[in-house]
Amino acid sequence: MAGIDRAEFADLRLFLAIVRRQSFKAAAIEFGLSPSAASHAIRRLESRLGVKLINRTTRSIVATELGQDLATKLAEGFDKLDEALQTLDAPGAASFGEVRINAFSDAAHLLIAPALPEFAKTFPDVSLSIIVENRPIDIVAEGYDAGIRFGHLVPEDMVAVALSGPQRWVVVGAPDYLAQHGKPDTPEDLRNHTCLQLLLGDNSPFPWELGTGPDQKSYRVPGHITIQDTATTISAAKAGLGLAYLLESRIADDLASGQLEIVLEDHASSDDPFHMYYSSRHNNHPGLRGLINIIRKQNGLSRI
């Protein structure tokens, strides 16, 4: 077989991710693709190689014997390649100037803050500026190299790279609040509770979207406290001032410690993964690429 081209290289990366995760959907999210696009890529690869690589049923994804052998060899090869690429990110490799990123507060807390120690060590010559704000902006017009938003909020003319898996929104309350007021059994019960109101970056009300798929509905909930900042909302919820609607990943520690409890869990809603997005002219910036790869690694995703 002749040497592989860039598209086939990407297909091989995708194939390995599918075998590792045993899921077309999970691998597609990792590579910023739709499940149908991932399925098409594997059919294209199987056609190119002339062998069946994956057996698919409605319930499972299993590599064929030849597919598993290929996946094992690819894993070894890609690991060596990744080690080689790491040398390009080594301290002192080059001075890459400044990277300016606009991110909303939850993304800054969940993704950027944990990545900063490794980034600072790996790219000591890069001047990294993180501007945290929740308003929608034009990152090119306002002079940013990249932005972080949920996938569905990324402008269509931008390059987008997934930084995480799908996110989940949940309704939570403090044990003291729930002991005093009880737990809502249905979304309609929220009308009998005090709810902490949210504001979007443009100061418009943020509806509580409960349920998934065609069953998802938006609810206007009652409450006399309105907050635009997530950290303040979490503090108010833990103080027992009302129920709050928050990203589950943002309050993982509070849930684990029992300071907050999820209610209406059957009505939790799903959201797109966090994405880094940028114009095509920034896609080769070593510092930006390095930050993306650090964040992806910390969230269980492969390098780009």
PDB file of C-alpha atoms in Angstrom:
ATOM      1  CA  MET A   1       0.000   0.000   0.000  1.00  0.00           C
ATOM      2  CA  ALA A   2       1.278   3.491  -0.845  1.00  0.00           C
ATOM      3  CA  GLY A   3       2.081   5.982   1.893  1.00  0.00           C
ATOM      4  CA  ILE A   4      -0.824   7.493   3.751  1.00  0.00           C
ATOM      5  CA  ASP A   5      -1.997  11.035   3.223  1.00  0.00           C
ATOM      6  CA  ARG A   6      -3.131  13.544   5.861  1.00  0.00           C
ATOM      7  CA  ALA A   7      -6.786  12.463   5.753  1.00  0.00           C
ATOM      8  CA  GLU A   8      -5.878   8.810   6.212  1.00  0.00           C
ATOM      9  CA  PHE A   9      -3.594   9.712   9.105  1.00  0.00           C
ATOM     10  CA  ALA A  10      -6.539  11.448  10.788  1.00  0.00           C
ATOM     11  CA  ASP A  11      -8.746   8.421  10.108  1.00  0.00           C
ATOM     12  CA  LEU A  12      -6.204   6.142  11.784  1.00  0.00           C
ATOM     13  CA  ARG A  13      -6.134   8.408  14.835  1.00  0.00           C
ATOM     14  CA  LEU A  14      -9.925   8.305  14.940  1.00  0.00           C
ATOM     15  CA  PHE A  15      -9.981   4.511  14.545  1.00  0.00           C
ATOM     16  CA  LEU A  16      -7.642   4.098  17.524  1.00  0.00           C
ATOM     17  CA  ALA A  17      -9.817   6.399  19.649  1.00  0.00           C
ATOM     18  CA  ILE A  18     -12.940   4.394  18.749  1.00  0.00           C
ATOM     19  CA  VAL A  19     -11.266   1.116  19.727  1.00  0.00           C
ATOM     20  CA  ARG A  20      -9.989   2.587  22.989  1.00  0.00           C
ATOM     21  CA  ARG A  21     -13.324   4.133  23.944  1.00  0.00           C
ATOM     22  CA  GLN A  22     -15.514   1.426  22.348  1.00  0.00           C
ATOM     23  CA  SER A  23     -17.804   4.216  21.226  1.00  0.00           C
ATOM     24  CA  PHE A  24     -18.222   6.100  17.967  1.00  0.00           C
ATOM     25  CA  LYS A  25     -19.953   8.949  19.815  1.00  0.00           C
ATOM     26  CA  ALA A  26     -17.230   9.411  22.444  1.00  0.00           C
ATOM     27  CA  ALA A  27     -14.466   9.307  19.830  1.00  0.00           C
ATOM     28  CA  ALA A  28     -16.363  11.706  17.583  1.00  0.00           C
ATOM     29  CA  ILE A  29     -16.661  14.207  20.443  1.00  0.00           C
ATOM     30  CA  GLU A  30     -12.926  13.893  21.079  1.00  0.00           C
ATOM     31  CA  PHE A  31     -12.174  14.850  17.473  1.00  0.00           C
ATOM     32  CA  GLY A  32     -14.918  17.473  17.123  1.00  0.00           C
ATOM     33  CA  LEU A  33     -16.915  15.338  14.657  1.00  0.00           C
ATOM     34  CA  SER A  34     -20.479  14.125  14.415  1.00  0.00           C
ATOM     35  CA  PRO A  35     -21.023  10.369  14.991  1.00  0.00           C
ATOM     36  CA  SER A  36     -22.098  10.007  11.362  1.00  0.00           C
ATOM     37  CA  ALA A  37     -18.873  11.659  10.153  1.00  0.00           C
ATOM     38  CA  ALA A  38     -16.848   9.310  12.359  1.00  0.00           C
ATOM     39  CA  SER A  39     -18.726   6.303  10.964  1.00  0.00           C
ATOM     40  CA  HIS A  40     -18.084   7.505   7.414  1.00  0.00           C
ATOM     41  CA  ALA A  41     -14.372   7.930   8.149  1.00  0.00           C
ATOM     42  CA  ILE A  42     -14.082   4.333   9.383  1.00  0.00           C
ATOM     43  CA  ARG A  43     -15.924   2.975   6.344  1.00  0.00           C
ATOM     44  CA  ARG A  44     -13.504   4.977   4.186  1.00  0.00           C
ATOM     45  CA  LEU A  45     -10.526   3.542   6.064  1.00  0.00           C
ATOM     46  CA  GLU A  46     -11.855  -0.025   5.791  1.00  0.00           C
ATOM     47  CA  SER A  47     -12.383   0.459   2.065  1.00  0.00           C
ATOM     48  CA  ARG A  48      -8.874   1.835   1.670  1.00  0.00           C
ATOM     49  CA  LEU A  49      -7.312  -1.096   3.567  1.00  0.00           C
ATOM     50  CA  GLY A  50      -9.632  -3.719   2.111  1.00  0.00           C
ATOM     51  CA  VAL A  51     -10.384  -5.264   5.521  1.00  0.00           C
ATOM     52  CA  LYS A  52     -13.099  -4.987   8.150  1.00  0.00           C
ATOM     53  CA  LEU A  53     -11.741  -3.303  11.272  1.00  0.00           C
ATOM     54  CA  ILE A  54     -14.771  -2.949  13.538  1.00  0.00           C
ATOM     55  CA  ASN A  55     -17.867  -5.026  14.184  1.00  0.00           C
ATOM     56  CA  ARG A  56     -20.775  -2.746  15.046  1.00  0.00           C
ATOM     57  CA  THR A  57     -24.066  -3.661  16.672  1.00  0.00           C
ATOM     58  CA  THR A  58     -26.715  -1.486  18.288  1.00  0.00           C
ATOM     59  CA  ARG A  59     -25.135  -2.184  21.677  1.00  0.00           C
ATOM     60  CA  SER A  60     -21.404  -2.650  21.197  1.00  0.00           C
ATOM     61  CA  ILE A  61     -18.311  -1.664  19.251  1.00  0.00           C
ATOM     62  CA  VAL A  62     -15.741  -4.477  18.978  1.00  0.00           C
ATOM     63  CA  ALA A  63     -12.572  -4.490  16.899  1.00  0.00           C
ATOM     64  CA  THR A  64     -12.062  -7.455  14.608  1.00  0.00           C
ATOM     65  CA  GLU A  65      -8.920  -9.551  15.105  1.00  0.00           C
ATOM     66  CA  LEU A  66      -7.182  -7.603  12.343  1.00  0.00           C
ATOM     67  CA  GLY A  67      -8.568  -4.349  13.735  1.00  0.00           C
ATOM     68  CA  GLN A  68      -7.261  -5.065  17.236  1.00  0.00           C
ATOM     69  CA  ASP A  69      -3.828  -5.941  15.851  1.00  0.00           C
ATOM     70  CA  LEU A  70      -3.778  -2.678  13.889  1.00  0.00           C
ATOM     71  CA  ALA A  71      -4.929  -0.696  16.944  1.00  0.00           C
ATOM     72  CA  THR A  72      -2.128  -2.167  19.063  1.00  0.00           C
ATOM     73  CA  LYS A  73       0.514  -1.258  16.495  1.00  0.00           C
ATOM     74  CA  LEU A  74      -0.968   2.203  15.965  1.00  0.00           C
ATOM     75  CA  ALA A  75      -0.926   2.863  19.697  1.00  0.00           C
ATOM     76  CA  GLU A  76       2.783   2.077  19.832  1.00  0.00           C
ATOM     77  CA  GLY A  77       3.507   4.260  16.812  1.00  0.00           C
ATOM     78  CA  PHE A  78       1.424   7.205  17.930  1.00  0.00           C
ATOM     79  CA  ASP A  79       2.950   7.077  21.423  1.00  0.00           C
ATOM     80  CA  LYS A  80       6.413   7.409  19.864  1.00  0.00           C
ATOM     81  CA  LEU A  81       5.197  10.208  17.607  1.00  0.00           C
ATOM     82  CA  ASP A  82       3.676  12.062  20.561  1.00  0.00           C
ATOM     83  CA  GLU A  83       6.963  11.739  22.443  1.00  0.00           C
ATOM     84  CA  ALA A  84       8.756  13.268  19.460  1.00  0.00           C
ATOM     85  CA  LEU A  85       6.255  16.112  19.251  1.00  0.00           C
ATOM     86  CA  GLN A  86       6.709  16.820  22.950  1.00  0.00           C
ATOM     87  CA  THR A  87      10.258  17.884  22.200  1.00  0.00           C
ATOM     88  CA  LEU A  88       8.848  20.770  20.144  1.00  0.00           C
ATOM     89  CA  ASP A  89       7.080  21.979  23.270  1.00  0.00           C
ATOM     90  CA  ALA A  90      10.156  21.752  25.466  1.00  0.00           C
ATOM     91  CA  PRO A  91      11.156  24.780  27.562  1.00  0.00           C
ATOM     92  CA  GLY A  92      13.437  27.108  25.641  1.00  0.00           C
ATOM     93  CA  ALA A  93      12.499  25.637  22.262  1.00  0.00           C
ATOM     94  CA  ALA A  94      11.438  29.051  21.013  1.00  0.00           C
ATOM     95  CA  SER A  95       9.917  32.318  22.031  1.00  0.00           C
ATOM     96  CA  PHE A  96       6.364  32.417  20.771  1.00  0.00           C
ATOM     97  CA  GLY A  97       5.243  35.854  21.899  1.00  0.00           C
ATOM     98  CA  GLU A  98       1.767  36.451  23.305  1.00  0.00           C
ATOM     99  CA  VAL A  99      -1.432  34.394  23.341  1.00  0.00           C
ATOM    100  CA  ARG A 100      -4.659  36.174  24.287  1.00  0.00           C
ATOM    101  CA  ILE A 101      -7.685  34.022  25.122  1.00  0.00           C
ATOM    102  CA  ASN A 102     -11.225  35.029  26.001  1.00  0.00           C
ATOM    103  CA  ALA A 103     -13.098  32.497  28.154  1.00  0.00           C
ATOM    104  CA  PHE A 104     -16.260  32.487  30.201  1.00  0.00           C
ATOM    105  CA  SER A 105     -15.824  31.924  33.923  1.00  0.00           C
ATOM    106  CA  ASP A 106     -16.752  28.232  34.155  1.00  0.00           C
ATOM    107  CA  ALA A 107     -14.282  27.349  31.383  1.00  0.00           C
ATOM    108  CA  ALA A 108     -11.537  29.406  33.027  1.00  0.00           C
ATOM    109  CA  HIS A 109     -12.113  27.629  36.344  1.00  0.00           C
ATOM    110  CA  LEU A 110     -12.499  24.097  34.978  1.00  0.00           C
ATOM    111  CA  LEU A 111     -10.041  24.077  32.072  1.00  0.00           C
ATOM    112  CA  ILE A 112      -7.530  26.898  32.113  1.00  0.00           C
ATOM    113  CA  ALA A 113      -6.677  27.094  35.820  1.00  0.00           C
ATOM    114  CA  PRO A 114      -5.661  23.406  36.066  1.00  0.00           C
ATOM    115  CA  ALA A 115      -3.565  23.726  32.879  1.00  0.00           C
ATOM    116  CA  LEU A 116      -1.590  26.814  33.921  1.00  0.00           C
ATOM    117  CA  PRO A 117       1.179  25.119  35.967  1.00  0.00           C
ATOM    118  CA  GLU A 118       2.144  22.759  33.136  1.00  0.00           C
ATOM    119  CA  PHE A 119       1.778  25.496  30.525  1.00  0.00           C
ATOM    120  CA  ALA A 120       4.020  27.903  32.457  1.00  0.00           C
ATOM    121  CA  LYS A 121       6.661  25.191  32.858  1.00  0.00           C
ATOM    122  CA  THR A 122       6.520  24.051  29.224  1.00  0.00           C
ATOM    123  CA  PHE A 123       6.225  27.489  27.586  1.00  0.00           C
ATOM    124  CA  PRO A 124       8.138  29.939  29.798  1.00  0.00           C
ATOM    125  CA  ASP A 125       8.631  32.346  26.883  1.00  0.00           C
ATOM    126  CA  VAL A 126       4.940  32.699  26.052  1.00  0.00           C
ATOM    127  CA  SER A 127       3.028  35.657  27.463  1.00  0.00           C
ATOM    128  CA  LEU A 128      -0.415  34.196  28.168  1.00  0.00           C
ATOM    129  CA  SER A 129      -3.331  36.556  28.805  1.00  0.00           C
ATOM    130  CA  ILE A 130      -6.662  35.093  29.957  1.00  0.00           C
ATOM    131  CA  ILE A 131      -9.608  37.481  29.913  1.00  0.00           C
ATOM    132  CA  VAL A 132     -12.600  36.064  31.774  1.00  0.00           C
ATOM    133  CA  GLU A 133     -15.999  37.372  30.785  1.00  0.00           C
ATOM    134  CA  ASN A 134     -19.359  35.884  29.916  1.00  0.00           C
ATOM    135  CA  ARG A 135     -20.573  38.288  27.245  1.00  0.00           C
ATOM    136  CA  PRO A 136     -20.630  37.147  23.611  1.00  0.00           C
ATOM    137  CA  ILE A 137     -17.846  38.797  21.617  1.00  0.00           C
ATOM    138  CA  ASP A 138     -16.138  38.784  18.241  1.00  0.00           C
ATOM    139  CA  ILE A 139     -12.699  37.455  19.218  1.00  0.00           C
ATOM    140  CA  VAL A 140     -11.062  38.595  15.978  1.00  0.00           C
ATOM    141  CA  ALA A 141     -12.436  42.125  16.147  1.00  0.00           C
ATOM    142  CA  GLU A 142     -11.403  42.459  19.792  1.00  0.00           C
ATOM    143  CA  GLY A 143      -7.889  41.165  19.239  1.00  0.00           C
ATOM    144  CA  TYR A 144      -7.998  37.689  20.802  1.00  0.00           C
ATOM    145  CA  ASP A 145      -6.138  34.674  19.474  1.00  0.00           C
ATOM    146  CA  ALA A 146      -8.842  32.268  20.663  1.00  0.00           C
ATOM    147  CA  GLY A 147     -11.941  31.861  22.764  1.00  0.00           C
ATOM    148  CA  ILE A 148     -13.588  29.094  24.794  1.00  0.00           C
ATOM    149  CA  ARG A 149     -17.318  28.438  24.583  1.00  0.00           C
ATOM    150  CA  PHE A 150     -19.720  25.524  24.356  1.00  0.00           C
ATOM    151  CA  GLY A 151     -19.698  23.934  20.910  1.00  0.00           C
ATOM    152  CA  HIS A 152     -23.061  25.268  19.779  1.00  0.00           C
ATOM    153  CA  LEU A 153     -21.981  28.833  20.599  1.00  0.00           C
ATOM    154  CA  VAL A 154     -18.894  28.783  18.356  1.00  0.00           C
ATOM    155  CA  PRO A 155     -19.298  30.913  15.192  1.00  0.00           C
ATOM    156  CA  GLU A 156     -19.505  28.821  12.029  1.00  0.00           C
ATOM    157  CA  ASP A 157     -16.514  30.507  10.389  1.00  0.00           C
ATOM    158  CA  MET A 158     -14.145  29.489  13.199  1.00  0.00           C
ATOM    159  CA  VAL A 159     -11.938  26.449  13.676  1.00  0.00           C
ATOM    160  CA  ALA A 160     -13.157  24.587  16.787  1.00  0.00           C
ATOM    161  CA  VAL A 161     -11.399  21.936  18.875  1.00  0.00           C
ATOM    162  CA  ALA A 162     -13.132  19.998  21.656  1.00  0.00           C
ATOM    163  CA  LEU A 163     -11.486  20.428  25.073  1.00  0.00           C
ATOM    164  CA  SER A 164     -13.738  18.132  27.112  1.00  0.00           C
ATOM    165  CA  GLY A 165     -16.554  15.648  26.969  1.00  0.00           C
ATOM    166  CA  PRO A 166     -20.242  16.670  27.034  1.00  0.00           C
ATOM    167  CA  GLN A 167     -21.347  18.724  30.024  1.00  0.00           C
ATOM    168  CA  ARG A 168     -24.418  18.322  32.252  1.00  0.00           C
ATOM    169  CA  TRP A 169     -26.579  20.986  33.902  1.00  0.00           C
ATOM    170  CA  VAL A 170     -28.207  20.053  37.219  1.00  0.00           C
ATOM    171  CA  VAL A 171     -30.460  21.601  39.851  1.00  0.00           C
ATOM    172  CA  VAL A 172     -28.884  21.544  43.303  1.00  0.00           C
ATOM    173  CA  GLY A 173     -29.640  22.637  46.830  1.00  0.00           C
ATOM    174  CA  ALA A 174     -27.947  22.652  50.241  1.00  0.00           C
ATOM    175  CA  PRO A 175     -29.012  19.950  52.722  1.00  0.00           C
ATOM    176  CA  ASP A 176     -30.380  22.605  55.110  1.00  0.00           C
ATOM    177  CA  TYR A 177     -32.516  24.151  52.370  1.00  0.00           C
ATOM    178  CA  LEU A 178     -33.859  20.772  51.263  1.00  0.00           C
ATOM    179  CA  ALA A 179     -34.614  19.732  54.854  1.00  0.00           C
ATOM    180  CA  GLN A 180     -36.632  22.915  55.357  1.00  0.00           C
ATOM    181  CA  HIS A 181     -38.387  23.148  51.992  1.00  0.00           C
ATOM    182  CA  GLY A 182     -38.347  19.591  50.673  1.00  0.00           C
ATOM    183  CA  LYS A 183     -37.169  18.320  47.307  1.00  0.00           C
ATOM    184  CA  PRO A 184     -39.036  19.087  44.071  1.00  0.00           C
ATOM    185  CA  ASP A 185     -40.327  15.931  42.370  1.00  0.00           C
ATOM    186  CA  THR A 186     -41.048  17.529  38.996  1.00  0.00           C
ATOM    187  CA  PRO A 187     -39.856  20.699  37.232  1.00  0.00           C
ATOM    188  CA  GLU A 188     -43.308  22.187  37.841  1.00  0.00           C
ATOM    189  CA  ASP A 189     -42.641  21.943  41.596  1.00  0.00           C
ATOM    190  CA  LEU A 190     -39.958  24.629  41.210  1.00  0.00           C
ATOM    191  CA  ARG A 191     -42.706  27.247  41.319  1.00  0.00           C
ATOM    192  CA  ASN A 192     -42.989  26.465  45.042  1.00  0.00           C
ATOM    193  CA  HIS A 193     -39.281  26.964  45.694  1.00  0.00           C
ATOM    194  CA  THR A 194     -36.839  29.827  45.913  1.00  0.00           C
ATOM    195  CA  CYS A 195     -34.508  29.666  42.926  1.00  0.00           C
ATOM    196  CA  LEU A 196     -31.313  31.618  42.397  1.00  0.00           C
ATOM    197  CA  GLN A 197     -31.760  33.547  39.155  1.00  0.00           C
ATOM    198  CA  LEU A 198     -28.991  33.560  36.570  1.00  0.00           C
ATOM    199  CA  LEU A 199     -27.962  36.247  34.110  1.00  0.00           C
ATOM    200  CA  LEU A 200     -26.163  35.680  30.829  1.00  0.00           C
ATOM    201  CA  GLY A 201     -23.183  37.765  29.820  1.00  0.00           C
ATOM    202  CA  ASP A 202     -25.466  40.230  28.039  1.00  0.00           C
ATOM    203  CA  ASN A 203     -27.543  40.564  31.243  1.00  0.00           C
ATOM    204  CA  SER A 204     -30.510  38.658  29.816  1.00  0.00           C
ATOM    205  CA  PRO A 205     -32.221  36.058  32.064  1.00  0.00           C
ATOM    206  CA  PHE A 206     -30.874  32.528  31.770  1.00  0.00           C
ATOM    207  CA  PRO A 207     -33.708  29.976  31.621  1.00  0.00           C
ATOM    208  CA  TRP A 208     -33.391  26.649  33.380  1.00  0.00           C
ATOM    209  CA  GLU A 209     -33.387  24.041  30.599  1.00  0.00           C
ATOM    210  CA  LEU A 210     -34.468  20.692  32.017  1.00  0.00           C
ATOM    211  CA  GLY A 211     -34.699  17.320  30.291  1.00  0.00           C
ATOM    212  CA  THR A 212     -32.916  16.021  27.212  1.00  0.00           C
ATOM    213  CA  GLY A 213     -33.659  15.729  23.519  1.00  0.00           C
ATOM    214  CA  PRO A 214     -37.259  16.407  22.481  1.00  0.00           C
ATOM    215  CA  ASP A 215     -38.315  16.364  26.147  1.00  0.00           C
ATOM    216  CA  GLN A 216     -36.163  19.366  27.061  1.00  0.00           C
ATOM    217  CA  LYS A 217     -38.107  22.446  28.165  1.00  0.00           C
ATOM    218  CA  SER A 218     -37.121  25.912  29.351  1.00  0.00           C
ATOM    219  CA  TYR A 219     -38.486  27.077  32.691  1.00  0.00           C
ATOM    220  CA  ARG A 220     -38.757  30.529  34.201  1.00  0.00           C
ATOM    221  CA  VAL A 221     -38.279  29.954  37.897  1.00  0.00           C
ATOM    222  CA  PRO A 222     -39.199  32.167  40.878  1.00  0.00           C
ATOM    223  CA  GLY A 223     -36.610  33.843  43.058  1.00  0.00           C
ATOM    224  CA  HIS A 224     -35.626  37.284  44.342  1.00  0.00           C
ATOM    225  CA  ILE A 225     -31.822  36.874  44.144  1.00  0.00           C
ATOM    226  CA  THR A 226     -30.243  37.364  40.711  1.00  0.00           C
ATOM    227  CA  ILE A 227     -26.548  36.609  40.123  1.00  0.00           C
ATOM    228  CA  GLN A 228     -24.345  36.695  37.042  1.00  0.00           C
ATOM    229  CA  ASP A 229     -21.287  35.040  38.608  1.00  0.00           C
ATOM    230  CA  THR A 230     -21.058  31.261  39.055  1.00  0.00           C
ATOM    231  CA  ALA A 231     -18.856  31.347  42.150  1.00  0.00           C
ATOM    232  CA  THR A 232     -21.295  33.666  43.934  1.00  0.00           C
ATOM    233  CA  THR A 233     -24.210  31.471  42.894  1.00  0.00           C
ATOM    234  CA  ILE A 234     -22.485  28.413  44.354  1.00  0.00           C
ATOM    235  CA  SER A 235     -21.813  30.235  47.611  1.00  0.00           C
ATOM    236  CA  ALA A 236     -25.446  31.353  47.844  1.00  0.00           C
ATOM    237  CA  ALA A 237     -26.683  27.819  47.179  1.00  0.00           C
ATOM    238  CA  LYS A 238     -24.388  26.344  49.846  1.00  0.00           C
ATOM    239  CA  ALA A 239     -25.662  28.978  52.273  1.00  0.00           C
ATOM    240  CA  GLY A 240     -29.178  27.609  51.774  1.00  0.00           C
ATOM    241  CA  LEU A 241     -30.573  30.678  50.007  1.00  0.00           C
ATOM    242  CA  GLY A 242     -32.267  28.669  47.269  1.00  0.00           C
ATOM    243  CA  LEU A 243     -31.924  26.069  44.547  1.00  0.00           C
ATOM    244  CA  ALA A 244     -29.339  26.682  41.838  1.00  0.00           C
ATOM    245  CA  TYR A 245     -28.915  25.566  38.226  1.00  0.00           C
ATOM    246  CA  LEU A 246     -25.244  24.813  37.587  1.00  0.00           C
ATOM    247  CA  LEU A 247     -22.773  22.788  35.572  1.00  0.00           C
ATOM    248  CA  GLU A 248     -22.264  19.483  37.376  1.00  0.00           C
ATOM    249  CA  SER A 249     -18.523  19.540  36.665  1.00  0.00           C
ATOM    250  CA  ARG A 250     -18.259  23.000  38.264  1.00  0.00           C
ATOM    251  CA  ILE A 251     -19.594  21.741  41.602  1.00  0.00           C
ATOM    252  CA  ALA A 252     -18.089  18.241  41.642  1.00  0.00           C
ATOM    253  CA  ASP A 253     -16.217  18.887  44.909  1.00  0.00           C
ATOM    254  CA  ASP A 254     -19.303  20.364  46.591  1.00  0.00           C
ATOM    255  CA  LEU A 255     -21.384  17.360  45.567  1.00  0.00           C
ATOM    256  CA  ALA A 256     -18.713  14.933  46.775  1.00  0.00           C
ATOM    257  CA  SER A 257     -18.482  16.682  50.153  1.00  0.00           C
ATOM    258  CA  GLY A 258     -22.262  16.784  50.565  1.00  0.00           C
ATOM    259  CA  GLN A 259     -22.468  20.565  50.701  1.00  0.00           C
ATOM    260  CA  LEU A 260     -24.818  20.432  47.713  1.00  0.00           C
ATOM    261  CA  GLU A 261     -27.228  17.735  46.524  1.00  0.00           C
ATOM    262  CA  ILE A 262     -28.686  17.157  43.085  1.00  0.00           C
ATOM    263  CA  VAL A 263     -32.474  17.249  42.775  1.00  0.00           C
ATOM    264  CA  LEU A 264     -34.563  16.461  39.703  1.00  0.00           C
ATOM    265  CA  GLU A 265     -31.686  14.313  38.442  1.00  0.00           C
ATOM    266  CA  ASP A 266     -33.930  12.623  35.875  1.00  0.00           C
ATOM    267  CA  HIS A 267     -34.425  16.082  34.357  1.00  0.00           C
ATOM    268  CA  ALA A 268     -30.744  17.063  34.140  1.00  0.00           C
ATOM    269  CA  SER A 269     -29.881  18.485  30.721  1.00  0.00           C
ATOM    270  CA  SER A 270     -26.856  17.834  28.542  1.00  0.00           C
ATOM    271  CA  ASP A 271     -24.740  20.441  26.789  1.00  0.00           C
ATOM    272  CA  ASP A 272     -21.980  20.397  24.199  1.00  0.00           C
ATOM    273  CA  PRO A 273     -18.333  19.940  25.178  1.00  0.00           C
ATOM    274  CA  PHE A 274     -16.206  22.997  25.818  1.00  0.00           C
ATOM    275  CA  HIS A 275     -14.394  24.060  22.640  1.00  0.00           C
ATOM    276  CA  MET A 276     -11.398  26.255  21.938  1.00  0.00           C
ATOM    277  CA  TYR A 277     -12.078  28.225  18.776  1.00  0.00           C
ATOM    278  CA  TYR A 278      -9.972  30.525  16.635  1.00  0.00           C
ATOM    279  CA  SER A 279      -9.596  31.838  13.111  1.00  0.00           C
ATOM    280  CA  SER A 280      -7.599  29.711  10.683  1.00  0.00           C
ATOM    281  CA  ARG A 281      -4.653  32.101  10.776  1.00  0.00           C
ATOM    282  CA  HIS A 282      -3.969  31.134  14.398  1.00  0.00           C
ATOM    283  CA  ASN A 283      -4.036  27.371  13.959  1.00  0.00           C
ATOM    284  CA  ASN A 284      -0.241  27.008  13.891  1.00  0.00           C
ATOM    285  CA  HIS A 285       0.538  29.122  16.952  1.00  0.00           C
ATOM    286  CA  PRO A 286       2.757  26.802  19.060  1.00  0.00           C
ATOM    287  CA  GLY A 287       1.693  28.308  22.378  1.00  0.00           C
ATOM    288  CA  LEU A 288      -2.006  28.010  21.584  1.00  0.00           C
ATOM    289  CA  ARG A 289      -1.602  24.479  20.294  1.00  0.00           C
ATOM    290  CA  GLY A 290       0.359  23.589  23.419  1.00  0.00           C
ATOM    291  CA  LEU A 291      -2.340  24.930  25.740  1.00  0.00           C
ATOM    292  CA  ILE A 292      -5.023  23.038  23.824  1.00  0.00           C
ATOM    293  CA  ASN A 293      -3.072  19.794  24.119  1.00  0.00           C
ATOM    294  CA  ILE A 294      -2.455  20.258  27.841  1.00  0.00           C
ATOM    295  CA  ILE A 295      -6.171  20.830  28.455  1.00  0.00           C
ATOM    296  CA  ARG A 296      -7.183  17.899  26.244  1.00  0.00           C
ATOM    297  CA  LYS A 297      -4.745  15.583  28.034  1.00  0.00           C
ATOM    298  CA  GLN A 298      -6.082  16.627  31.428  1.00  0.00           C
ATOM    299  CA  ASN A 299      -9.588  15.839  30.220  1.00  0.00           C
ATOM    300  CA  GLY A 300      -8.759  12.432  28.773  1.00  0.00           C
ATOM    301  CA  LEU A 301      -8.516  13.473  25.124  1.00  0.00           C
ATOM    302  CA  SER A 302      -5.677  12.899  22.652  1.00  0.00           C
ATOM    303  CA  ARG A 303      -3.333  15.505  21.215  1.00  0.00           C
ATOM    304  CA  ILE A 304      -4.282  17.365  18.076  1.00  0.00           C
TER     305      ILE A 304
END
